[in-house]
Amino acid sequence: MRRLFNEHKARKVIELNGAWSFALDSENNGVEKKWYDGIPDGETVIVPSCWNNELRLLNYEGAAWYQKSFETDGGAVMLEFESVMSQADVWIDGVKIGDHYGAFTPFQLFIDDLKCGEHLLVVRVDNILNEKSFPQKRTDWFNYGGIARDVYAHELKGLCIINNHIVYTLSKDLKNANVSADMELYNATGTEITDTVTITVGDKVIFSGEITLGAHERKAFKTSETELCDIELWSCESPKLYTSVASTSTDDLVEKVGFRFVEVSNLDILLNGKKVELLGVNRHDEHPDWGFAFPAKLMKKDIDLIFEMGCNTIRGSHYPNSRLFLDMLDERGILFWSEIPMWGVGFSEKTLTDEFLMERGFVMHQEMVKYYYNHPSIVIWGMHNEIPTYSKDSYPVSQKWSKYLRANGGNRLITHASCHPMYDCDMDFDDIISINIYHGWYTYGGYNGNLGDWNKMIEQFGQRRIEKGWEKKPVIMSEFGAAALAGYHCHFDTVRWSEEYQRDLIEYCLELFHKTDYMRGTYIWQFCNIRTSPTMDINRARYFNNKGLLDEYRNPKAAFFKVKELYNKFAKEGK
Ligand code: ADA
């Protein structure tokens, strides 16, 4: 299940989930052995899934092969993978048809002419982390491998709509929208073709016109603007969605869009002109039994739990989430921060001048925009997390990426999560300043690891933002928290790792940040415990990051109820 709604009525889409044949390639010589012609002695696995959730593959990192047969009526086919972790190489009937790098965004591969009948689809998947990977080897989440989200074969006929961004600007009073479409079209036939493309938003036609494409041509097309009057806005309280249908005589693509305007104004974050305090959590899209192949039903449950806590926002730490999850947030009116998996300590200073890596990161931003543009819930693009933003080499990277996101990413605020607030220079490019600090849990140079450190930090950074000319930018605490082992209690003394220590630290922080004059939001680290990597050697009991407000099976810890109490109180009293 990849969306909450049907994207196609006219187009035939073959679901390729279910039973696949699977073989490990621990010697990494499957290509040499020509496994793309068919893998030997495969065992049956269910796709989508992560292999680390199979027996005895808990820690397997490396290559593995998947294969499945499917039938088509013949003609052009687009294969669509929602997520393969991380490198995918794809063959049909022994012929390589493409590859993709990056675990968390969809990708599409085109075959212009496939014969009618049965075909063998073979995918080599490699989840190795190394000096060229995103994330890098040292990462505080578990590096699952596999085909983790859905797979489809689209049978394409005539002039097809591959992608459609509904682009809009709102009038000053937010009552009307100037709307256009930014499409990617494909001619599935072997001859030139002309067809009428029609695009509706709600019950209004925003474009209808003839378009000509050469044989098997793939082309971007931007329509002119049409005004939609008296639109109903999308907001947290009333998440109004409009259905947009793009169609030709042979093909169609349905999208959901919401009209809203997010901006910053003199320290405030405004949604449709109204102040919002971001009351959020960081969430990994992970479960110990499913890895990153997160089931739809559990997504809904996580969202229910997050709602129950009084949150109005989620940070998708540290990678793009599925389109299905975003559909759910669009429907529920929860704001989302989407970022690429450029994570922390792994990205050392020297990686920032590695052209191959930085290009990889840039492509990840382009893909994130391409596949997620229409989701109104995404109000923040995050460029990276805890990289060395004090170094001169991160500055041009953030400059380039923020410029790209501003020009192409729609109406969204730009940020990066920084753990060096006193040395960071890249905050120049942010709309919102985001700080990750763990006073009361970790010890930092110049601080002694106590809760009292927070006041010192707030004062020092309060000063620095004025010196740097950032005094109008809202500041949010994008990470803070403490680990607690679920069920470990210590009622009479304050003991680290107990549920009470975590609860009290979070209570202290939330109250303090809420009343800090230049702060406008909080994302607690983190929604629930997650499995982490054996390379994370500090403070990771059980190889889990235990800073969840819930344990990894979604049982609440004491802090969950405290957050619920405080977030509901803050929402009532306002900032
Ligand atoms: C960082 C990082 C998180 C997590 C956290 C922690 O801030 O961004 O992914 O690792 O630290 O638990 O220490």
Coordinates of N, CA and C in Angstrom, one line a residue, residues 282-455:
N282 N 11.1 13.9 17.5 CA 11.8 13.3 16.4 C 11.4 11.8 16.4
R283 N 11.2 11.4 15.1 CA 10.7 10.0 15.0 C 11.6 9.3 13.9
H284 N 12.1 8.1 14.2 CA 12.6 7.2 13.2 C 11.5 6.3 12.7
D285 N 11.5 6.0 11.4 CA 10.5 5.2 10.8 C 10.8 3.7 11.0
E286 N 11.0 3.3 12.2 CA 11.6 2.0 12.5 C 10.9 1.3 13.6
H287 N 10.9 -0.1 13.4 CA 10.4 -0.9 14.5 C 11.3 -2.2 14.5
P288 N 11.6 -2.7 15.7 CA 12.5 -3.8 15.7 C 12.1 -5.1 15.0
D289 N 10.8 -5.3 14.8 CA 10.3 -6.4 14.0 C 10.2 -6.2 12.5
W290 N 10.2 -4.9 12.1 CA 10.0 -4.6 10.7 C 11.1 -3.8 10.1
G291 N 12.0 -3.3 10.9 CA 13.1 -2.4 10.4 C 12.5 -1.2 9.8
F292 N 13.0 -0.8 8.6 CA 12.4 0.3 7.9 C 11.2 0.0 7.0
A293 N 10.9 -1.3 7.0 CA 9.7 -1.7 6.2 C 8.5 -1.5 7.0
F294 N 8.2 -0.3 7.4 CA 7.2 0.0 8.4 C 5.8 -0.2 7.9
P295 N 5.0 -1.0 8.6 CA 3.7 -1.3 8.1 C 2.7 -0.1 8.3
A296 N 1.8 0.0 7.3 CA 0.8 1.1 7.3 C 0.0 1.2 8.6
K297 N -0.4 0.0 9.1 CA -1.2 0.1 10.3 C -0.4 0.7 11.5
L298 N 0.9 0.3 11.6 CA 1.7 0.9 12.7 C 2.0 2.3 12.5
M299 N 2.0 2.8 11.2 CA 2.2 4.2 11.0 C 1.0 5.0 11.6
K300 N -0.1 4.4 11.4 CA -1.3 5.1 11.9 C -1.3 5.1 13.4
K301 N -0.8 4.0 14.0 CA -0.8 3.9 15.4 C 0.2 4.9 16.0
D302 N 1.4 5.0 15.3 CA 2.4 6.0 15.8 C 1.8 7.4 15.7
I303 N 1.1 7.7 14.6 CA 0.5 9.1 14.5 C -0.5 9.3 15.6
D304 N -1.3 8.3 15.9 CA -2.3 8.4 17.0 C -1.6 8.7 18.3
L305 N -0.5 8.0 18.5 CA 0.2 8.2 19.8 C 0.8 9.6 19.9
I306 N 1.3 10.1 18.7 CA 1.9 11.4 18.7 C 0.9 12.5 18.9
F307 N -0.3 12.2 18.3 CA -1.4 13.1 18.5 C -1.9 13.2 19.9
E308 N -1.9 12.0 20.5 CA -2.3 11.8 21.9 C -1.4 12.6 22.8
M309 N -0.2 12.7 22.4 CA 0.8 13.5 23.3 C 0.6 15.0 23.1
G310 N -0.2 15.4 22.1 CA -0.4 16.9 22.0 C 0.5 17.5 21.0
C311 N 1.3 16.7 20.2 CA 2.2 17.2 19.2 C 1.5 17.8 18.0
N312 N 2.1 18.8 17.4 CA 1.5 19.3 16.1 C 2.6 19.1 15.0
T313 N 3.7 18.5 15.4 CA 4.7 18.3 14.3 C 5.7 17.1 14.6
I314 N 6.2 16.6 13.6 CA 7.2 15.5 13.7 C 8.4 15.8 12.8
R315 N 9.6 15.6 13.4 CA 10.8 15.7 12.5 C 11.1 14.3 12.1
G316 N 11.2 14.1 10.8 CA 11.5 12.8 10.2 C 13.0 12.6 10.3
S317 N 13.4 12.3 11.5 CA 14.9 12.1 11.7 C 15.2 10.7 11.3
H318 N 16.1 10.5 10.4 CA 17.0 11.5 9.7 C 17.0 11.3 8.2
Y319 N 15.8 11.1 7.6 CA 15.7 10.8 6.2 C 14.3 10.9 5.8
P320 N 14.1 11.0 4.4 CA 12.7 11.1 4.0 C 11.8 9.9 4.4
N321 N 10.6 10.2 4.8 CA 9.7 9.1 5.2 C 8.9 8.7 3.9
S322 N 8.0 7.7 4.1 CA 7.3 7.2 2.9 C 6.2 8.2 2.5
R323 N 5.8 8.1 1.2 CA 4.7 8.9 0.8 C 3.4 8.6 1.5
L324 N 3.3 7.3 1.9 CA 2.1 6.9 2.6 C 2.0 7.6 4.0
F325 N 3.2 7.6 4.7 CA 3.2 8.3 6.0 C 2.9 9.8 5.8
L326 N 3.4 10.4 4.8 CA 3.1 11.8 4.5 C 1.6 12.0 4.2
D327 N 1.0 11.1 3.4 CA -0.4 11.2 3.2 C -1.2 11.2 4.5
M328 N -0.7 10.4 5.4 CA -1.5 10.3 6.7 C -1.3 11.7 7.4
L329 N -0.1 12.3 7.4 CA 0.1 13.5 8.1 C -0.7 14.6 7.4
D330 N -0.7 14.6 6.0 CA -1.5 15.6 5.3 C -3.0 15.5 5.8
E331 N -3.5 14.3 6.0 CA -4.9 14.2 6.4 C -5.1 14.6 7.8
R332 N -4.1 14.4 8.7 CA -4.3 14.7 10.1 C -3.9 16.1 10.5
G333 N -3.3 16.8 9.6 CA -2.9 18.2 9.9 C -1.6 18.2 10.8
I334 N -0.7 17.3 10.6 CA 0.5 17.3 11.4 C 1.7 17.9 10.5
L335 N 2.4 18.8 11.1 CA 3.5 19.4 10.3 C 4.7 18.5 10.3
F336 N 5.5 18.5 9.2 CA 6.6 17.6 9.1 C 7.8 18.3 8.6
W337 N 8.9 17.8 9.2 CA 10.3 18.3 8.8 C 10.9 17.1 8.1
S338 N 11.3 17.3 6.8 CA 11.9 16.3 6.0 C 13.4 16.6 5.7
E339 N 14.2 15.6 5.9 CA 15.7 15.9 5.7 C 16.3 14.7 5.0
I340 N 17.6 14.9 4.5 CA 18.3 13.8 3.9 C 19.2 13.1 4.9
P341 N 19.6 11.8 4.7 CA 20.4 11.1 5.7 C 21.9 11.6 5.8
M342 N 22.1 12.8 6.0 CA 23.5 13.3 6.2 C 23.6 13.6 7.7
W343 N 24.2 12.6 8.3 CA 24.1 12.5 9.8 C 25.4 12.7 10.5
G344 N 25.5 13.7 11.2 CA 26.5 13.9 12.3 C 27.9 13.5 12.2
V345 N 28.4 13.0 13.3 CA 29.8 12.7 13.4 C 30.4 12.0 12.2
G346 N 29.6 11.1 11.5 CA 30.0 10.4 10.4 C 30.6 11.3 9.3
F347 N 29.9 12.5 9.1 CA 30.3 13.4 8.1 C 31.4 14.3 8.7
S348 N 32.6 13.9 8.6 CA 33.7 14.6 9.2 C 34.0 15.8 8.2
E349 N 34.9 16.7 8.7 CA 35.3 17.8 7.9 C 35.8 17.4 6.5
K350 N 36.6 16.4 6.4 CA 37.2 16.1 5.1 C 36.1 15.6 4.1
T351 N 35.0 15.0 4.6 CA 34.0 14.6 3.6 C 33.3 15.7 2.9
L352 N 33.4 16.9 3.5 CA 32.7 18.1 2.9 C 33.3 18.6 1.7
T353 N 34.5 18.2 1.4 CA 35.1 18.6 0.1 C 35.2 17.4 -0.9
D354 N 34.6 16.3 -0.5 CA 34.5 15.2 -1.4 C 33.4 15.4 -2.4
E355 N 33.8 15.7 -3.7 CA 32.8 16.1 -4.7 C 31.8 15.1 -4.9
F356 N 32.2 13.8 -5.0 CA 31.3 12.7 -5.2 C 30.2 12.7 -4.2
L357 N 30.6 12.8 -2.9 CA 29.7 12.7 -1.8 C 28.7 13.9 -1.8
M358 N 29.3 15.1 -2.0 CA 28.4 16.2 -1.9 C 27.4 16.2 -3.1
E359 N 27.8 15.7 -4.2 CA 26.9 15.6 -5.4 C 25.8 14.6 -5.0
R360 N 26.2 13.5 -4.3 CA 25.2 12.5 -3.9 C 24.2 13.1 -3.0
G361 N 24.6 14.0 -2.1 CA 23.7 14.7 -1.2 C 22.8 15.6 -1.9
F362 N 23.4 16.3 -2.9 CA 22.6 17.2 -3.7 C 21.4 16.5 -4.5
V363 N 21.8 15.3 -5.0 CA 20.8 14.5 -5.8 C 19.7 14.1 -4.8
M364 N 20.1 13.7 -3.5 CA 19.1 13.3 -2.5 C 18.1 14.5 -2.3
H365 N 18.6 15.7 -2.2 CA 17.7 16.8 -2.1 C 16.7 16.9 -3.3
Q366 N 17.3 16.7 -4.5 CA 16.5 16.9 -5.7 C 15.4 15.8 -5.7
E367 N 15.8 14.6 -5.3 CA 14.8 13.5 -5.2 C 13.7 13.8 -4.2
M368 N 14.1 14.3 -3.0 CA 13.2 14.6 -2.0 C 12.1 15.6 -2.5
V369 N 12.6 16.6 -3.2 CA 11.7 17.6 -3.7 C 10.8 17.0 -4.8
K370 N 11.4 16.2 -5.6 CA 10.6 15.6 -6.7 C 9.5 14.7 -6.2
Y371 N 9.7 13.9 -5.3 CA 8.7 13.0 -4.9 C 7.7 13.5 -3.8
Y372 N 8.1 14.5 -3.0 CA 7.3 14.9 -1.9 C 6.8 16.3 -2.0
Y373 N 7.0 17.0 -3.1 CA 6.6 18.4 -3.3 C 5.2 18.7 -2.9
N374 N 4.3 17.8 -3.3 CA 2.9 18.2 -3.1 C 2.3 18.1 -1.6
H375 N 3.1 17.5 -0.8 CA 2.6 17.3 0.6 C 2.5 18.6 1.4
P376 N 1.3 19.0 1.8 CA 1.2 20.3 2.5 C 1.8 20.1 3.9
S377 N 1.9 18.9 4.4 CA 2.4 18.7 5.8 C 3.9 19.0 5.9
I378 N 4.6 18.9 4.8 CA 6.0 19.3 4.9 C 6.2 20.8 4.9
V379 N 6.6 21.3 6.1 CA 6.8 22.8 6.2 C 8.2 23.1 6.4
I380 N 9.1 22.1 6.6 CA 10.5 22.4 6.8 C 11.3 21.4 6.0
W381 N 12.3 21.9 5.3 CA 13.3 21.1 4.7 C 14.6 21.2 5.5
G382 N 15.1 20.1 6.0 CA 16.3 20.0 6.7 C 17.5 19.6 5.8
M383 N 18.5 20.4 5.8 CA 19.7 20.2 4.9 C 20.6 19.0 5.4
H384 N 20.8 19.0 6.7 CA 21.7 18.0 7.3 C 21.6 18.1 8.8
N385 N 22.2 17.1 9.4 CA 22.2 17.0 10.9 C 23.5 16.9 11.5
E386 N 23.9 17.9 12.4 CA 25.1 17.8 13.2 C 26.4 17.6 12.4
I387 N 26.5 18.1 11.2 CA 27.8 18.0 10.5 C 28.7 19.2 11.0
P388 N 29.9 19.2 10.7 CA 30.8 20.3 11.2 C 30.5 21.6 10.6
T389 N 29.5 22.2 11.0 CA 29.1 23.5 10.4 C 29.9 24.7 10.9
Y390 N 30.9 24.4 11.7 CA 31.8 25.5 12.1 C 33.0 25.6 11.1
S391 N 33.1 24.6 10.2 CA 34.2 24.5 9.2 C 33.9 25.4 8.0
K392 N 34.9 25.9 7.4 CA 34.7 26.7 6.2 C 34.1 25.9 5.0
D393 N 34.4 24.6 5.1 CA 33.9 23.7 4.0 C 32.4 23.4 4.0
S394 N 31.8 23.5 5.1 CA 30.3 23.2 5.1 C 29.6 24.4 4.5
Y395 N 30.2 25.6 4.6 CA 29.4 26.8 4.2 C 29.0 26.8 2.8
P396 N 29.9 26.5 1.8 CA 29.4 26.5 0.4 C 28.4 25.4 0.1
V397 N 28.5 24.3 0.9 CA 27.5 23.2 0.7 C 26.2 23.6 1.2
S398 N 26.1 24.2 2.3 CA 24.8 24.7 2.8 C 24.2 25.8 1.9
Q399 N 25.2 26.6 1.4 CA 24.7 27.7 0.6 C 24.1 27.2 -0.7
K400 N 24.7 26.2 -1.3 CA 24.2 25.6 -2.6 C 22.9 24.9 -2.3
W401 N 22.8 24.1 -1.2 CA 21.6 23.3 -1.0 C 20.4 24.2 -0.6
S402 N 20.7 25.2 0.2 CA 19.6 26.1 0.6 C 19.1 26.9 -0.6
K403 N 20.0 27.3 -1.5 CA 19.6 28.0 -2.7 C 18.7 27.1 -3.5
Y404 N 19.1 25.9 -3.7 CA 18.3 24.9 -4.5 C 16.9 24.7 -3.9
L405 N 16.9 24.5 -2.6 CA 15.6 24.2 -1.9 C 14.7 25.5 -2.0
R406 N 15.3 26.7 -1.8 CA 14.4 27.9 -1.9 C 13.8 28.0 -3.3
A407 N 14.6 27.7 -4.3 CA 14.2 28.0 -5.7 C 13.2 26.9 -6.1
N408 N 13.3 25.7 -5.6 CA 12.6 24.5 -6.2 C 11.7 23.8 -5.2
G409 N 11.8 24.1 -3.9 CA 11.2 23.3 -2.9 C 9.8 23.7 -2.5
G410 N 9.2 24.7 -3.2 CA 7.9 25.2 -2.8 C 8.0 26.0 -1.5
N411 N 6.8 26.3 -0.9 CA 6.7 27.2 0.3 C 7.1 26.4 1.5
R412 N 8.4 26.4 1.9 CA 8.9 25.7 3.0 C 10.0 26.5 3.7
L413 N 10.2 26.2 5.0 CA 11.2 26.9 5.7 C 12.5 26.0 5.7
I414 N 13.6 26.7 5.7 CA 14.9 25.9 5.6 C 15.6 25.9 6.9
T415 N 16.2 24.8 7.2 CA 17.0 24.7 8.5 C 18.0 23.6 8.3
H416 N 18.9 23.6 9.3 CA 19.7 22.4 9.5 C 19.9 22.2 11.0
A417 N 20.0 21.0 11.5 CA 20.1 20.8 12.9 C 21.6 20.9 13.3
S418 N 21.9 21.8 14.2 CA 23.3 22.1 14.6 C 23.6 21.7 16.1
C419 N 24.7 21.1 16.3 CA 25.1 20.8 17.7 C 26.3 21.7 18.1
H420 N 26.5 22.7 17.2 CA 27.6 23.7 17.5 C 27.1 25.1 17.5
P421 N 26.0 25.4 18.3 CA 25.4 26.7 18.2 C 26.4 27.8 18.4
M422 N 27.4 27.7 19.2 CA 28.3 28.8 19.4 C 29.4 29.0 18.3
Y423 N 29.5 28.0 17.4 CA 30.5 28.1 16.3 C 29.9 28.0 14.9
D424 N 28.6 27.7 14.9 CA 28.0 27.4 13.6 C 28.0 28.7 12.7
C425 N 28.3 28.6 11.4 CA 28.2 29.7 10.5 C 27.1 29.6 9.6
D426 N 26.7 28.3 9.3 CA 25.7 28.1 8.2 C 24.3 28.5 8.6
M427 N 24.1 28.9 9.8 CA 22.8 29.5 10.2 C 22.4 30.7 9.4
D428 N 23.4 31.3 8.7 CA 23.2 32.4 7.8 C 22.1 32.0 6.8
F429 N 22.1 30.7 6.4 CA 21.2 30.2 5.3 C 19.8 29.7 5.9
D430 N 19.6 29.7 7.2 CA 18.4 29.1 7.7 C 17.3 30.1 7.9
D431 N 16.1 29.7 7.7 CA 14.9 30.5 8.1 C 14.7 30.3 9.6
I432 N 14.9 29.0 10.1 CA 14.7 28.7 11.5 C 16.1 28.2 12.0
I433 N 16.5 28.6 13.1 CA 17.7 28.0 13.7 C 17.4 26.8 14.6
S434 N 18.0 25.7 14.3 CA 17.7 24.5 15.1 C 18.9 24.0 15.8
I435 N 18.7 23.7 17.1 CA 19.8 23.4 18.0 C 19.6 22.0 18.6
N436 N 20.6 21.1 18.5 CA 20.6 19.8 19.1 C 21.6 19.9 20.3
I437 N 21.1 19.8 21.5 CA 22.0 19.8 22.7 C 21.4 18.9 23.7
Y438 N 22.3 18.2 24.5 CA 21.8 17.2 25.5 C 22.4 17.6 26.9
H439 N 22.3 18.8 27.3 CA 22.7 19.1 28.7 C 21.9 18.2 29.6
G440 N 22.5 17.8 30.7 CA 21.8 16.9 31.6 C 22.0 15.5 31.2
W441 N 22.5 15.2 30.0 CA 22.8 13.8 29.6 C 24.2 13.7 29.2
Y442 N 24.6 14.4 28.2 CA 26.1 14.4 27.8 C 26.8 15.5 28.4
T443 N 28.1 15.4 28.5 CA 29.0 16.5 29.0 C 29.6 17.1 27.7
Y444 N 29.7 18.4 27.7 CA 30.3 19.1 26.5 C 31.4 20.0 27.1
G445 N 32.4 20.3 26.2 CA 33.4 21.2 26.6 C 32.9 22.5 27.1
G446 N 33.3 23.0 28.3 CA 32.8 24.3 28.8 C 31.5 24.1 29.6
Y447 N 30.9 23.0 29.6 CA 29.7 22.7 30.4 C 29.9 21.5 31.3
N448 N 29.2 21.4 32.4 CA 29.5 20.4 33.3 C 28.6 19.2 33.3
G449 N 27.6 19.2 32.4 CA 26.7 18.0 32.3 C 25.5 18.1 33.2
N450 N 25.3 19.3 33.8 CA 24.1 19.4 34.6 C 23.0 20.2 34.0
L451 N 21.8 20.1 34.6 CA 20.7 20.8 34.0 C 20.9 22.4 34.0
G452 N 21.7 22.8 34.9 CA 22.0 24.3 35.0 C 22.7 24.8 33.8
D453 N 23.3 23.9 33.0 CA 24.0 24.3 31.8 C 23.1 25.0 30.8
W454 N 21.8 24.6 30.8 CA 20.9 25.1 29.9 C 20.8 26.6 29.9
N455 N 20.7 27.2 31.2 CA 20.6 28.6 31.3 C 21.8 29.3 30.7

